[in-house]
Short mmCIF file of C-alpha atoms in Angstrom, two decimals:
data_model
loop_
_atom_site.label_atom_id
_atom_site.label_comp_id
_atom_site.label_asym_id
_atom_site.label_seq_id
_atom_site.Cartn_x
_atom_site.Cartn_y
_atom_site.Cartn_z
CA MET A 356 0.00 0.00 0.00
CA MET A 357 1.44 3.38 -1.08
CA LYS A 358 1.96 5.88 1.71
CA ARG A 359 0.38 9.32 1.54
CA PHE A 360 2.70 12.09 0.37
CA ASP A 361 4.06 14.15 3.24
CA PRO A 362 5.25 17.74 2.48
CA ARG A 363 7.78 17.35 5.26
CA ILE A 364 9.79 15.10 2.97
CA VAL A 365 10.29 17.97 0.53
CA LEU A 366 11.26 20.29 3.37
CA GLY A 367 13.71 17.74 4.69
CA ILE A 368 15.33 17.30 1.27
CA LEU A 369 15.65 21.09 0.89
CA LEU A 370 17.30 21.39 4.29
CA ILE A 371 19.74 18.60 3.55
CA THR A 372 20.58 20.07 0.15
CA GLY A 373 20.96 23.58 1.55
CA GLY A 374 23.17 22.35 4.38
CA GLY A 375 25.31 20.34 1.97
CA LEU A 376 25.80 23.31 -0.32
CA ALA A 377 26.69 25.52 2.67
CA LEU A 378 29.30 22.96 3.73
CA VAL A 379 30.78 22.73 0.24
CA GLN A 380 30.83 26.53 -0.04
CA SER A 381 32.59 26.82 3.34
CA MET A 382 35.27 24.43 2.05
CA GLY A 383 35.90 26.79 -0.87
CA TYR A 384 34.63 24.61 -3.71
CA LEU A 385 31.61 26.70 -4.67
CA GLU A 386 30.83 30.41 -4.61
CA ASN A 387 27.39 31.86 -3.84
CA ALA A 388 25.92 28.38 -3.98
CA THR A 389 23.60 28.83 -1.02
CA LYS A 390 22.49 32.24 -2.33
CA TYR A 391 21.21 30.83 -5.61
CA PHE A 392 19.85 27.68 -4.02
CA TRP A 393 17.73 29.42 -1.39
CA GLY A 394 16.77 32.14 -3.84
CA GLY A 395 15.44 29.53 -6.23
CA ALA A 396 13.78 27.59 -3.41
CA PHE A 397 11.93 30.67 -2.19
CA LEU A 398 10.80 31.48 -5.75
CA ILE A 399 9.47 27.96 -6.31
CA GLY A 400 7.75 27.94 -2.92
CA GLY A 401 6.16 31.31 -3.63
CA LEU A 402 4.91 30.18 -7.04
CA ALA A 403 3.45 27.04 -5.47
CA PHE A 404 1.32 29.13 -3.13
CA LEU A 405 0.39 31.59 -5.89
CA PHE A 406 -0.96 28.73 -8.00
CA MET A 407 -3.34 27.99 -5.14
CA LEU A 408 -5.01 31.39 -5.63
CA LYS A 409 -7.16 30.03 -8.46
CA GLY A 410 -9.65 28.76 -5.89
CA GLU A 411 -10.96 30.42 -2.75
CA ASN A 412 -7.61 30.25 -1.01
CA TRP A 413 -7.02 34.00 -0.83
CA TRP A 414 -4.87 33.49 2.26
CA ALA A 415 -2.24 31.88 0.00
CA ALA A 416 -1.42 35.37 -1.29
CA PHE A 417 0.54 36.10 1.90
CA PRO A 418 3.03 33.21 1.81
CA GLY A 419 3.04 33.31 -1.99
CA PHE A 420 4.07 36.93 -2.51
CA ILE A 421 6.30 36.99 0.58
CA LEU A 422 8.27 33.89 -0.42
CA PHE A 423 8.55 35.11 -4.00
CA ALA A 424 9.85 38.48 -2.77
CA LEU A 425 12.38 36.72 -0.54
CA GLY A 426 13.58 34.75 -3.54
CA VAL A 427 14.02 37.91 -5.58
CA THR A 428 15.97 39.63 -2.80
CA ARG A 429 18.30 36.65 -2.52
CA LEU A 430 18.98 36.69 -6.24
CA LEU A 431 19.56 40.43 -6.57
CA PRO A 432 23.08 41.36 -7.74
CA ASP A 433 25.34 43.13 -5.27
CA SER A 434 24.87 46.45 -7.10
CA LEU A 435 21.13 46.35 -6.29
CA ASP A 436 21.47 45.01 -2.77
CA GLU A 437 20.08 48.26 -1.29
CA MET A 438 16.79 47.62 -3.08
CA GLY A 439 16.22 44.34 -1.23
CA GLY A 440 14.17 45.98 1.50
CA ALA A 441 11.93 47.68 -1.06
CA VAL A 442 11.36 44.40 -2.89
CA PHE A 443 10.52 42.56 0.32
CA LEU A 444 8.10 45.24 1.57
CA GLY A 445 6.60 45.49 -1.90
CA GLY A 446 5.95 41.75 -1.89
CA ILE A 447 4.07 41.97 1.40
CA ALA A 448 2.14 44.99 0.08
CA LEU A 449 1.15 43.05 -3.03
CA SER A 450 -0.38 40.33 -0.89
CA PHE A 451 -2.64 42.86 0.85
CA TRP A 452 -3.56 44.56 -2.43
CA TYR A 453 -4.50 41.18 -3.92
CA VAL A 454 -6.66 40.39 -0.89
CA PHE A 455 -8.48 43.71 -1.32
CA LEU A 456 -8.91 43.56 -5.10
CA THR A 457 -10.43 40.07 -4.96
CA ASP A 458 -13.14 41.23 -2.55
CA ARG A 459 -13.46 45.01 -2.35
CA VAL A 460 -16.54 44.94 -0.14
CA SER A 461 -15.65 42.81 2.86
CA ARG A 462 -11.86 43.02 2.68
CA TRP A 463 -11.44 46.79 2.41
CA TRP A 464 -9.30 46.69 5.56
CA ALA A 465 -6.41 45.34 3.49
CA ILE A 466 -5.99 48.78 1.90
CA ILE A 467 -4.44 50.24 5.06
CA PRO A 468 -1.52 47.80 5.54
CA GLY A 469 -1.12 47.57 1.77
CA GLY A 470 -0.83 51.34 1.42
CA VAL A 471 1.51 51.75 4.39
CA LEU A 472 3.87 49.03 3.13
CA THR A 473 3.77 50.49 -0.39
CA ALA A 474 4.74 53.89 0.98
CA LEU A 475 7.64 52.37 2.91
CA ALA A 476 8.82 50.50 -0.18
CA LEU A 477 8.71 53.71 -2.22
CA LEU A 478 10.66 55.45 0.52
CA ILE A 479 13.52 52.97 0.16
CA LEU A 480 13.49 53.31 -3.62
CA ALA A 481 13.46 57.10 -3.55
CA SER A 482 15.77 57.65 -0.58
CA SER A 483 18.90 57.69 -2.72
CA LEU A 484 17.46 60.14 -5.28
CA PHE A 485 15.02 62.28 -3.29
CA LYS A 486 16.33 62.09 0.25
CA GLU A 487 14.96 65.52 1.19
CA PHE A 488 11.44 64.38 0.27
CA SER A 489 11.54 61.08 2.18
CA GLY A 490 9.18 62.31 4.90
CA ALA A 491 6.72 63.66 2.35
CA ILE A 492 6.75 60.37 0.44
CA VAL A 493 5.91 58.27 3.50
CA LEU A 494 3.33 60.60 5.03
CA GLY A 495 1.76 61.44 1.68
CA GLY A 496 1.59 57.79 0.68
CA ILE A 497 -0.12 56.78 3.92
CA GLY A 498 -2.47 59.76 3.61
CA LEU A 499 -3.40 58.69 0.08
CA THR A 500 -4.15 55.24 1.50
CA PHE A 501 -6.87 56.67 3.73
CA PHE A 502 -8.36 58.61 0.82
CA VAL A 503 -8.64 55.30 -1.04
CA VAL A 504 -10.38 53.83 2.02
CA TYR A 505 -12.87 56.70 1.87
CA LEU A 506 -13.57 56.10 -1.82
CA THR A 507 -14.48 52.46 -1.18
CA ASN A 508 -17.57 53.56 0.75
CA PRO A 509 -17.97 57.35 1.08
CA GLY A 510 -21.14 57.07 3.11
CA GLU A 511 -19.80 54.90 5.94
CA ARG A 512 -16.07 55.62 5.80
CA TRP A 513 -16.09 59.41 5.83
CA TRP A 514 -13.86 59.22 8.90
CA ALA A 515 -10.96 58.24 6.64
CA LEU A 516 -10.90 61.82 5.30
CA ILE A 517 -9.54 63.07 8.64
CA PRO A 518 -6.38 60.90 8.92
CA GLY A 519 -5.91 61.26 5.17
CA GLY A 520 -6.04 65.04 5.33
CA VAL A 521 -3.85 65.27 8.43
CA LEU A 522 -1.15 63.03 6.95
CA ALA A 523 -1.25 64.85 3.62
CA THR A 524 -0.88 68.13 5.52
CA LEU A 525 2.09 66.80 7.46
CA ALA A 526 3.64 65.67 4.19
CA GLY A 527 3.32 69.20 2.86
CA MET A 528 4.77 70.60 6.07
CA THR A 529 7.97 68.59 5.67
CA ILE A 530 8.55 70.43 2.40
CA ALA A 531 7.36 73.83 3.63
CA ALA A 532 9.56 73.65 6.73
CA GLU A 533 12.68 73.86 4.56
CA ARG A 534 11.48 76.93 2.68
CA PHE A 535 9.63 79.00 5.29
CA GLY A 536 9.88 79.81 8.97
CA GLU A 537 8.22 77.95 11.83
CA PHE A 538 5.29 80.36 12.11
CA GLN A 539 4.56 80.17 8.39
CA THR A 540 4.81 76.38 8.52
CA ALA A 541 2.21 76.39 11.28
CA GLY A 542 0.03 78.45 8.93
CA PHE A 543 0.25 75.74 6.29
CA PHE A 544 -0.59 73.14 8.93
CA PHE A 545 -3.74 74.93 10.11
CA LEU A 546 -4.85 75.57 6.53
CA GLY A 547 -4.39 71.90 5.71
CA LEU A 548 -6.51 70.91 8.69
CA ALA A 549 -9.12 73.49 7.67
CA VAL A 550 -9.35 71.95 4.20
CA THR A 551 -9.62 68.50 5.79
CA PHE A 552 -12.64 69.45 7.91
CA LEU A 553 -14.13 71.34 4.99
CA LEU A 554 -14.00 68.13 2.96
CA VAL A 555 -15.73 66.32 5.81
CA ALA A 556 -18.43 69.00 5.88
CA VAL A 557 -18.99 69.05 2.10
CA LEU A 558 -18.44 65.42 1.11
CA ALA A 559 -19.77 63.68 4.21
CA ARG A 560 -22.41 66.37 4.91
CA MET A 561 -21.30 66.76 8.50
CA ARG A 562 -22.39 70.32 9.31
CA TRP A 563 -20.46 70.42 12.58
CA ALA A 564 -17.21 70.24 10.61
CA TYR A 565 -17.73 73.77 9.26
CA TRP A 566 -16.86 75.24 12.65
CA PRO A 567 -13.40 73.67 13.08
CA ALA A 568 -12.78 74.38 9.39
CA LEU A 569 -13.53 78.07 9.92
CA ALA A 570 -11.44 78.38 13.09
CA LEU A 571 -8.47 76.51 11.62
CA GLY A 572 -8.74 78.50 8.40
CA VAL A 573 -8.49 81.80 10.27
CA MET A 574 -5.45 80.56 12.19
CA GLY A 575 -3.87 79.35 8.98
CA LEU A 576 -4.41 82.68 7.21
CA LEU A 577 -2.88 84.52 10.15
CA GLY A 578 0.13 82.25 9.98
CA LEU A 579 0.56 82.75 6.24
CA GLY A 580 -0.01 86.46 6.72
CA SER A 581 3.41 86.75 8.31
CA LEU A 582 4.86 86.03 4.88
CA LEU A 583 3.63 89.48 3.86
CA ASN A 584 4.53 91.08 7.18
CA PHE A 585 0.99 92.05 8.06
CA ALA A 586 0.15 89.30 10.56
CA ASN A 587 1.02 91.54 13.52
CA TYR A 588 -1.45 94.16 12.29
CA VAL A 589 -4.15 91.51 11.85
CA TRP A 590 -3.61 90.19 15.35
CA ALA A 591 -3.75 93.72 16.79
CA VAL A 592 -6.95 94.59 14.94
CA ALA A 593 -8.50 91.25 15.92
CA LEU A 594 -7.73 91.81 19.60
CA ILE A 595 -9.13 95.35 19.49
CA ALA A 596 -12.28 94.15 17.73
CA ILE A 597 -12.89 91.34 20.21
CA GLY A 598 -12.23 93.62 23.19
CA GLY A 599 -14.49 96.32 21.79
CA PHE A 600 -17.27 93.81 21.18
CA MET A 601 -17.06 92.60 24.77
CA VAL A 602 -17.15 96.14 26.18
CA VAL A 603 -20.10 97.21 23.99
CA ARG A 604 -22.00 94.06 24.86
CA TYR A 605 -21.43 94.65 28.58
CA PHE A 606 -22.81 98.23 28.50
CA SER A 607 -25.72 97.24 26.27
CA ARG A 608 -26.79 94.63 28.82
CA SER A 609 -26.35 97.05 31.69
CA SER A 610 -28.66 99.57 30.11
#
């Protein structure tokens, strides 16, 4: 009677082969033998899981893309070794994006880890060319992720506009901080938050959001006003107007 196939046999053979190649390489007979062996083994293992995706086995996307990415990182030439982290994170991100795209209704949650990992992978790719924009790339990428979450169901997931707007604002601040002073940068920050709450008010029809949008917008304009050297005058006039209103209101009530 033929015994049932046991996957542990394959794993055992791989371990024996890998150990043998490592021993031969240590003795100086082969060069980079274990690198190519394990790289190929990870690729084959990843493809095996990816072939399982034809059915309802969506979970196989995680080991499939991760193992395939590991195989690619092992096989990268030394000149591209710095890109290994981006490839690995990109492989994990692909697994989450696949999970979302195969069921956009019930598995929308996969957008968040998929977007975050994609932003981190892009950061590694762009760090050597656009190092000064690394913060903007990460924060902006994660912010864009939440905007995508909002678009999947605008009626129920309006809340995603807030973290999306805040992160996009912070991304802009990392660029503005290098070109303007701290007070002006704060102006950009408040204006970004004002736009965020304005989007909540207009798109999600949350009327309460108009009030924080108005207050933050005023603060943002005052901050940007310092660029034209008239913010001090605006503050002075605002204080006089508020104080005058309080005095007039007090005497009107007294009479």
